[in-house]
PDB file of C-alpha atoms in Angstrom:
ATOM      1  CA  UNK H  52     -12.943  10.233  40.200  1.00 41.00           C
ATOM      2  CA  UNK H  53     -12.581   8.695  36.675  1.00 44.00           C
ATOM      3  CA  UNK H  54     -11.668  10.771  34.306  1.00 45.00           C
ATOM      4  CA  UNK H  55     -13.959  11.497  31.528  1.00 45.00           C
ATOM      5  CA  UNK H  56     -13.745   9.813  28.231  1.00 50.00           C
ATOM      6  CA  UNK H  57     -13.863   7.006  26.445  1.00 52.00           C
ATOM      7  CA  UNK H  58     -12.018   3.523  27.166  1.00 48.00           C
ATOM      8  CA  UNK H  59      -9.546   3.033  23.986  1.00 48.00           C
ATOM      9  CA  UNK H  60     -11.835   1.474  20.796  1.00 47.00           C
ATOM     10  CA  UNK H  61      -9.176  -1.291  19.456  1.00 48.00           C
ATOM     11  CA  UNK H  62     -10.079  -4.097  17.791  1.00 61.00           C
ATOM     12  CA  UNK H  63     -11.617  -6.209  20.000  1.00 76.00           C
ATOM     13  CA  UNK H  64     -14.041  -5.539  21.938  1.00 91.00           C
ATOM     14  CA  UNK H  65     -14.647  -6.668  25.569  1.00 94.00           C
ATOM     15  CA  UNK H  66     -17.747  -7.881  27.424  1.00 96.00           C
ATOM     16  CA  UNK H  67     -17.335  -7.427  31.094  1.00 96.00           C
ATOM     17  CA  UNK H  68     -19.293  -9.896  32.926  1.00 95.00           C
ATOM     18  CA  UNK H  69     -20.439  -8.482  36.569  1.00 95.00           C
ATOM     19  CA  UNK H  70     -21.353 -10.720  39.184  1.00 91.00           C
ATOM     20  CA  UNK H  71     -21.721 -10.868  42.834  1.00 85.00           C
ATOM     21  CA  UNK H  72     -24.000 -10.946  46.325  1.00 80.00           C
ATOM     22  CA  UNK H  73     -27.136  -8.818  46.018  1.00 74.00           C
ATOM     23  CA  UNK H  74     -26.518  -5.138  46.715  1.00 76.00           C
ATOM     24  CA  UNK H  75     -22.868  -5.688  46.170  1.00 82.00           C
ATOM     25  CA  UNK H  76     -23.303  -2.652  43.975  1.00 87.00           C
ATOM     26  CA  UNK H  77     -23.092  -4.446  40.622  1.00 91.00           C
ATOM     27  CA  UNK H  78     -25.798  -2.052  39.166  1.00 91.00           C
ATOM     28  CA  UNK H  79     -24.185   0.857  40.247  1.00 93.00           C
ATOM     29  CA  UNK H  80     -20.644   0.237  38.602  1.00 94.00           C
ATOM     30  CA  UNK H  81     -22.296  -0.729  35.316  1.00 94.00           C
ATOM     31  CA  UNK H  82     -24.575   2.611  35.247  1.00 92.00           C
ATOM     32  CA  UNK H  83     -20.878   4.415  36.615  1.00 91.00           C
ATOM     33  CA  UNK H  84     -18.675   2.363  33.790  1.00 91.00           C
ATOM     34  CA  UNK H  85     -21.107   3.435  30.751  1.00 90.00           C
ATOM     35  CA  UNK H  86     -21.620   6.889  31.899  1.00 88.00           C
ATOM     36  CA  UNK H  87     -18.060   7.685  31.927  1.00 83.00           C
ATOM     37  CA  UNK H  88     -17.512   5.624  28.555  1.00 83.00           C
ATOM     38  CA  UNK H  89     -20.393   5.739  26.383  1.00 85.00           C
ATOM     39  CA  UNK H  90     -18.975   3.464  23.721  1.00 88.00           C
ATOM     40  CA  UNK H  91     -19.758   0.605  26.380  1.00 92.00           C
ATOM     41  CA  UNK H  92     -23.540  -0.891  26.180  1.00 94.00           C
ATOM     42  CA  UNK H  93     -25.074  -2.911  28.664  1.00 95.00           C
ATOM     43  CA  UNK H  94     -26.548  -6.331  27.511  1.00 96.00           C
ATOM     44  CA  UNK H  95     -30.122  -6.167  28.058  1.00 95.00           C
ATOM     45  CA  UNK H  96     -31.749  -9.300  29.577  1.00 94.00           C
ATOM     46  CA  UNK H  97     -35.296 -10.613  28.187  1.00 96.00           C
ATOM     47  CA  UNK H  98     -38.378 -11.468  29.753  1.00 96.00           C
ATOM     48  CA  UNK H  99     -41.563 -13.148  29.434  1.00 97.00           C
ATOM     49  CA  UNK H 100     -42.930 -10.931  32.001  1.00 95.00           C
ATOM     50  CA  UNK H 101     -45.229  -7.738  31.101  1.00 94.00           C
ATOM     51  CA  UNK H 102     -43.953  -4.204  31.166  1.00 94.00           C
ATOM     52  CA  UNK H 103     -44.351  -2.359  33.799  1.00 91.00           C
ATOM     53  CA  UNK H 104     -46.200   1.156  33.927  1.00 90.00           C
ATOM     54  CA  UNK H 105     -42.525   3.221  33.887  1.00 92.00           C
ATOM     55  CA  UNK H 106     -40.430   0.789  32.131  1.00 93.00           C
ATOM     56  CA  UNK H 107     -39.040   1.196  28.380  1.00 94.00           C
ATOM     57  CA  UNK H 108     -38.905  -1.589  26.111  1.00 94.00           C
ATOM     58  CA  UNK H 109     -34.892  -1.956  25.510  1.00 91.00           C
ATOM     59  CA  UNK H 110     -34.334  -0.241  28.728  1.00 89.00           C
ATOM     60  CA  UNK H 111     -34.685  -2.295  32.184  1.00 89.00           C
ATOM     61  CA  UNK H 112     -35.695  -5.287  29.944  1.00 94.00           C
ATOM     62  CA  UNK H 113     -36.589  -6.845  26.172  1.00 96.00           C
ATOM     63  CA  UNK H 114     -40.249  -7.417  26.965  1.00 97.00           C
ATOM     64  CA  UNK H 115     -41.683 -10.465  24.798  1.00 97.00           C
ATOM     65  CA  UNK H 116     -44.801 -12.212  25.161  1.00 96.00           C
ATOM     66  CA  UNK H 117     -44.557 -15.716  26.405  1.00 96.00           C
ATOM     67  CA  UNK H 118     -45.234 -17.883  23.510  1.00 97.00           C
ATOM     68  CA  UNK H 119     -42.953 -15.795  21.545  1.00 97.00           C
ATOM     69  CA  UNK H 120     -40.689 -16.193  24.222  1.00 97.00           C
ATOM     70  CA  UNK H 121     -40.878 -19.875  24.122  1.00 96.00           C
ATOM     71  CA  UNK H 122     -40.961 -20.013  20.542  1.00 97.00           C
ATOM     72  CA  UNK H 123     -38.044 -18.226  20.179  1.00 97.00           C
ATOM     73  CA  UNK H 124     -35.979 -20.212  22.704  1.00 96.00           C
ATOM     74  CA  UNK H 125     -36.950 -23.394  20.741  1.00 96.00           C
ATOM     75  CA  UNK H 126     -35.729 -22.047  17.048  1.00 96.00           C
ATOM     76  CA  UNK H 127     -31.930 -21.466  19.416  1.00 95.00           C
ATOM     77  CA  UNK H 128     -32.556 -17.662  19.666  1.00 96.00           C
ATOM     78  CA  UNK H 129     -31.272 -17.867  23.887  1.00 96.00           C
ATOM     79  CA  UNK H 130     -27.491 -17.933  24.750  1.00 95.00           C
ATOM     80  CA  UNK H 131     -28.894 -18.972  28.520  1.00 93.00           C
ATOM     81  CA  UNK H 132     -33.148 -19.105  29.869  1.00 92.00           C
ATOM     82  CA  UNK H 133     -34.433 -19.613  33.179  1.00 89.00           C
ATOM     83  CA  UNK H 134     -37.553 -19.407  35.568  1.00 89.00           C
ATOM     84  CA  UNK H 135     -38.168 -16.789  38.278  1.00 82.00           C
ATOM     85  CA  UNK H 136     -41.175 -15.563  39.994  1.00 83.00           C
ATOM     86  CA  UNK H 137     -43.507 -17.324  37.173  1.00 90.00           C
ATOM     87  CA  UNK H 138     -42.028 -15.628  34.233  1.00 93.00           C
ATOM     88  CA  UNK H 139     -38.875 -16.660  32.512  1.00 95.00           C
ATOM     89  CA  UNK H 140     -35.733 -14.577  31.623  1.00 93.00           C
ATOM     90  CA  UNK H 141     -33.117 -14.842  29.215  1.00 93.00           C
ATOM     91  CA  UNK H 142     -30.380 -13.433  27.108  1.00 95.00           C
ATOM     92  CA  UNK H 143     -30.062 -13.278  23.094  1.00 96.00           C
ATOM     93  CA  UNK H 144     -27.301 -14.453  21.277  1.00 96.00           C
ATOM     94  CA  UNK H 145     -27.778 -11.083  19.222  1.00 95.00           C
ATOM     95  CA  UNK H 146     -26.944  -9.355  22.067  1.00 96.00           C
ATOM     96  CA  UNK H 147     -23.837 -11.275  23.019  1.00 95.00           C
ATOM     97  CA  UNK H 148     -21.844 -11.992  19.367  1.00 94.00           C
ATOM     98  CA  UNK H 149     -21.360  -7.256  18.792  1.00 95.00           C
ATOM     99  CA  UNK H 150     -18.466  -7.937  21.415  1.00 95.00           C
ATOM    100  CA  UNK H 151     -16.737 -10.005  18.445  1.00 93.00           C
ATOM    101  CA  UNK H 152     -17.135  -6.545  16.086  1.00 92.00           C
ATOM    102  CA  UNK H 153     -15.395  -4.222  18.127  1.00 90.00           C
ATOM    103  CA  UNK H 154     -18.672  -3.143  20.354  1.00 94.00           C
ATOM    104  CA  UNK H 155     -17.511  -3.165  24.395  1.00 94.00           C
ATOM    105  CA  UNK H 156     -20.615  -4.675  26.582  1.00 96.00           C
ATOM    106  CA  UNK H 157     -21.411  -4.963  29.959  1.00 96.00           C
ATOM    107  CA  UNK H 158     -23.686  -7.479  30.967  1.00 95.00           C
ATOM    108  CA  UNK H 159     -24.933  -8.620  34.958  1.00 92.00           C
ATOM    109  CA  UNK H 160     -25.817 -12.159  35.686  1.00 88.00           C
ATOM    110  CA  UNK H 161     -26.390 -14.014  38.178  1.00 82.00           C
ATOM    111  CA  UNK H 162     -23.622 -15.691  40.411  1.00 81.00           C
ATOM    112  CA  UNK H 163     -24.062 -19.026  39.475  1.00 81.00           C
ATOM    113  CA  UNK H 164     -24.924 -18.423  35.901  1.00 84.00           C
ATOM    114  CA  UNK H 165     -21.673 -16.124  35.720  1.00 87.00           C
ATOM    115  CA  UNK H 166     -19.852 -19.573  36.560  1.00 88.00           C
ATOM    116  CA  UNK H 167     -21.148 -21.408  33.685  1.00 91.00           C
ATOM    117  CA  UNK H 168     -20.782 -18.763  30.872  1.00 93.00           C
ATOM    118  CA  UNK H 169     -17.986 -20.511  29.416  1.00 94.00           C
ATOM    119  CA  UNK H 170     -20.484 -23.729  29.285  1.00 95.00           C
ATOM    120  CA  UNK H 171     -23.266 -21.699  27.868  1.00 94.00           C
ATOM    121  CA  UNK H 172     -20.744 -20.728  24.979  1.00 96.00           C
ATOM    122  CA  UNK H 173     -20.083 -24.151  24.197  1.00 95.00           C
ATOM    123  CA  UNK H 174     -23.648 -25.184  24.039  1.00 93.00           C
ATOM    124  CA  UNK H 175     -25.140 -22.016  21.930  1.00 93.00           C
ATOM    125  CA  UNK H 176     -21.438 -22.004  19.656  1.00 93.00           C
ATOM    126  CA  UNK H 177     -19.341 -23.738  17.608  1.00 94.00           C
ATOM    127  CA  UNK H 178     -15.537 -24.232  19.269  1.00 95.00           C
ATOM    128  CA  UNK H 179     -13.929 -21.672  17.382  1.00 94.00           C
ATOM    129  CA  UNK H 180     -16.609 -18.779  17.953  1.00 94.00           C
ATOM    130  CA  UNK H 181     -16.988 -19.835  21.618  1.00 95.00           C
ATOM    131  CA  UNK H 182     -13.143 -20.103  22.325  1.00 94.00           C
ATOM    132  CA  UNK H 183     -13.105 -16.190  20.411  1.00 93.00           C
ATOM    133  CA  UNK H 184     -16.294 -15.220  22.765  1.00 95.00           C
ATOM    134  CA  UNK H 185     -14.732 -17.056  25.954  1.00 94.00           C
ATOM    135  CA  UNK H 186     -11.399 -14.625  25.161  1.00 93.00           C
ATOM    136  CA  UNK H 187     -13.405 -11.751  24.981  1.00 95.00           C
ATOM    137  CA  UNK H 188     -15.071 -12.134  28.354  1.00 96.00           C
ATOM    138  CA  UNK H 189     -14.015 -10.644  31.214  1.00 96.00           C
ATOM    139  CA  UNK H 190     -15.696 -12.440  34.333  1.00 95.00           C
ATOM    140  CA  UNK H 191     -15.563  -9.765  37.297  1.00 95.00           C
ATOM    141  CA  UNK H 192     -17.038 -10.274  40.644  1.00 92.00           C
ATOM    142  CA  UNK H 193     -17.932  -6.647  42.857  1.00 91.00           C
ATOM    143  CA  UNK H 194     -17.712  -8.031  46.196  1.00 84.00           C
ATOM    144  CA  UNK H 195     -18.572  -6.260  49.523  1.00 80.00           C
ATOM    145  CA  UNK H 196     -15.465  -6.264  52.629  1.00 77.00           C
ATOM    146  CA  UNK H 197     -18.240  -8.384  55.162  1.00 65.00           C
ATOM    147  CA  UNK H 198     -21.529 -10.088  55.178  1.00 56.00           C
ATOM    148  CA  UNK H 199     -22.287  -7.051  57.835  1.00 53.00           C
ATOM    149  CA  UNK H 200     -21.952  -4.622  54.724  1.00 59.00           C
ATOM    150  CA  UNK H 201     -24.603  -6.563  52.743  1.00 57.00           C
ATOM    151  CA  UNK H 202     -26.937  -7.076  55.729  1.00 56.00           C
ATOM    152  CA  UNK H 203     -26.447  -2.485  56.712  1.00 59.00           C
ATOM    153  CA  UNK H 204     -27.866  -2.071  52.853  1.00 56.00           C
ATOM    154  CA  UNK H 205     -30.473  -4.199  53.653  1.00 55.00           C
ATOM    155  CA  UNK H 206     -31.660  -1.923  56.441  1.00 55.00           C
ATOM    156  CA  UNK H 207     -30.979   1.049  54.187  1.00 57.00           C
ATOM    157  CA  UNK H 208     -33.224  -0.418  51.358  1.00 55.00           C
ATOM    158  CA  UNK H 209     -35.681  -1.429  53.859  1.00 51.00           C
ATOM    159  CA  UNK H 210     -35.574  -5.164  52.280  1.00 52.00           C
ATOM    160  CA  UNK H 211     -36.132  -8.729  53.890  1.00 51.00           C
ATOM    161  CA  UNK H 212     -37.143 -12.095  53.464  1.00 54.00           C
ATOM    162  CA  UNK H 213     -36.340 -13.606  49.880  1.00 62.00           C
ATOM    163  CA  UNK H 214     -34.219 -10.282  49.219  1.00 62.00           C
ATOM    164  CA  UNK H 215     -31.998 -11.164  52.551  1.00 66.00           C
ATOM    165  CA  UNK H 216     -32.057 -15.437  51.642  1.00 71.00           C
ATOM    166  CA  UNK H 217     -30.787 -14.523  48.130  1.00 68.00           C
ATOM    167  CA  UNK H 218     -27.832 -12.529  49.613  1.00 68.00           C
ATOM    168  CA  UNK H 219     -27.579 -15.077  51.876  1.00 72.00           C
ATOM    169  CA  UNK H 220     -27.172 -17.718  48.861  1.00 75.00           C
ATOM    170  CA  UNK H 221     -24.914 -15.045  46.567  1.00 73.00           C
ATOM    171  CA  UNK H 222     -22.358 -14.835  49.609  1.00 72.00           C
ATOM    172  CA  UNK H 223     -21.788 -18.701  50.074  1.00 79.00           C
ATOM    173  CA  UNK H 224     -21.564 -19.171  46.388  1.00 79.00           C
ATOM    174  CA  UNK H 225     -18.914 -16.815  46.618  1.00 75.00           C
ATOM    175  CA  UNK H 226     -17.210 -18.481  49.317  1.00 78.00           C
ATOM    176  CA  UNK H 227     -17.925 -21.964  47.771  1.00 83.00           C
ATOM    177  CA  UNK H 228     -16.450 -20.752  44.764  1.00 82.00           C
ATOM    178  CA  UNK H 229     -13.987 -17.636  45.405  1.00 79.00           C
ATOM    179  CA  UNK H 230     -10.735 -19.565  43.338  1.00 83.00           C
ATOM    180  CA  UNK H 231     -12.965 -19.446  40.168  1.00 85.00           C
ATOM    181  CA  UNK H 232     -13.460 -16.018  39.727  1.00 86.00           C
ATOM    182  CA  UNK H 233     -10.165 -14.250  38.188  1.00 89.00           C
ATOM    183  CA  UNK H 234     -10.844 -10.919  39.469  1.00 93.00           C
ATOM    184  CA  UNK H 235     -12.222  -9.746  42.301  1.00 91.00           C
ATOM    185  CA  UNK H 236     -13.062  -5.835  43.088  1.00 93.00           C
ATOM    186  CA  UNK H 237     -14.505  -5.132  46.582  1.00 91.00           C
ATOM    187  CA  UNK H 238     -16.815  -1.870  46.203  1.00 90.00           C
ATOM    188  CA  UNK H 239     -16.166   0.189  49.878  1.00 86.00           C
ATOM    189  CA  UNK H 240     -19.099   2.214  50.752  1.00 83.00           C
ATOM    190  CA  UNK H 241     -18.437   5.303  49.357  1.00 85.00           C
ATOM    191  CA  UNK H 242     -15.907   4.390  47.251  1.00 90.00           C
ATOM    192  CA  UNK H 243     -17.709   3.822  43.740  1.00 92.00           C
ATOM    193  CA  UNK H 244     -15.385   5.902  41.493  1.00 93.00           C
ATOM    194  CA  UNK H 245     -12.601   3.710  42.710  1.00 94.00           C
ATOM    195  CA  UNK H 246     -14.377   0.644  41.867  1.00 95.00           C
ATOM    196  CA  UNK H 247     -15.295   1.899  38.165  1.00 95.00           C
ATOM    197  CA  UNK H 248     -11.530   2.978  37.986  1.00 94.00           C
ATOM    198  CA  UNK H 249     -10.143  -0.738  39.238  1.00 95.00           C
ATOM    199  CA  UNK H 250     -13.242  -2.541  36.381  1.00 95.00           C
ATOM    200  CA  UNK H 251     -12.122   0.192  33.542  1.00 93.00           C
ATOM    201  CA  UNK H 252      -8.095  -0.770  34.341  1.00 94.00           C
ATOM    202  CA  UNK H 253      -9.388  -4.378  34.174  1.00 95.00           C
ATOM    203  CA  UNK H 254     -11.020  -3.854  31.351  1.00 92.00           C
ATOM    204  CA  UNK H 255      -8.183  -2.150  29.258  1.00 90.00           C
ATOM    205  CA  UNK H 256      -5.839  -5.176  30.593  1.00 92.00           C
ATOM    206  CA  UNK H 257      -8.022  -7.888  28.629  1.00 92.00           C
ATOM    207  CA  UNK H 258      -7.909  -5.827  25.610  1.00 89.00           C
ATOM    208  CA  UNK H 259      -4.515  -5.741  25.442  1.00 89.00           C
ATOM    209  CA  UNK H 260      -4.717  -9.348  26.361  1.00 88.00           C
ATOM    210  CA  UNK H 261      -6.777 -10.532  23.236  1.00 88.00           C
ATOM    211  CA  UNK H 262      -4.747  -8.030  20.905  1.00 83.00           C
ATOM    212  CA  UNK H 263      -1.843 -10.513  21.839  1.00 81.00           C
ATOM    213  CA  UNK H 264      -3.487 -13.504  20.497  1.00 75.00           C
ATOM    214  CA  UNK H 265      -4.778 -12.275  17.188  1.00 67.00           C
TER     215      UNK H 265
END
């Protein structure tokens, strides 16, 4: 079990990155990570879409109509945008740059997009403030022990079709690409609390890690 509490606040702050195959339990350590240390908050991703009935604005997304959307991505407002299921998605620089004043995030992406953060810095940056936000990322990837794992949750959650092609696509990106990711946690089913414990470690390890460059 992790013990309660709250990861150390030194100067600076960390963004943990999660990525990895669908139902790899990526969700599941983030909820896990802040509830044991509040002083983490998750980077909200915006949409184009509309709200749904049950969700909060801030909550499961930033909900923003589409020209705004669009508008806003042309004045520079997006770190990273992209299209999916007719609406598009982003995330704000605003919601990025606290990490650089002492605020710990977590933020899921995408595999492939988790690949190219250090490129989206670079676009969205100048050098100096994307080499400072590149240090303060830590890119983690929750993996699963076998493809079997993935496809048992998908007969737990009742799920097929795109859901089991997208897993399908997650896993041989991971394969394809398994040298570039630094860290690696594999979440065993019913194991969570050890996998928060292994991210929080990690997490504590980069801090130290930046305080040694400043």
């Amino acid at each position: 079990m992790v013990g309660s509490g709250k990861l150390e606040q030194l100067k600076p702050g960390v963004l943990t990155l999660l990525v990895g195959p669908s139902a790899s339990g990526k969700t599941s350590v983030l909820e896990g990570l802040v509830k044991q240390y509040p002083d983490i908050k998750p980077v909200v991703t915006t949409t184009s879409r509309p709200r749904g009935r049950t969700e909060v604005n801030g909550r499961e997304y930033n909900f923003m109509p589409p020209l705004l959307f669009h508008i806003y991505s042309k004045l520079g407002g997006f770190l990273e945008t992209g299209p999916y299921g007719g609406c598009w998605y982003g995330t704000r620089k605003k919601d990025i740059t606290p990490v650089l004043h002492n605020q710990d995030l977590a933020w899921i992406v995408a595999m492939y997009r988790g690949l190219e953060i250090g490129d989206y810095y670079k676009r969205s940056y100048s050098p100096r403030l994307a080499q400072a936000l590149l240090d303060r990322t830590l890119l983690i990837l929750i993996g699963t022990p076998t493809l079997f794992d993935l496809r048992k949750k998908f007969r737990e959650r009742k799920r097929g079709g795109d859901f089991i092609n997208r897993t399908r696509a997650d896993w041989e990106i991971w394969q394809r690409n398994i040298d570039k990711f630094p860290h690696v946690v594999i979440n065993h089913e019913g194991k969570l609390d050890q996998t928060i414990s292994a991210v929080a470690a990690l997490v504590e390890q980069r801090r130290e890690r930046i305080q040694s460059l400043i």
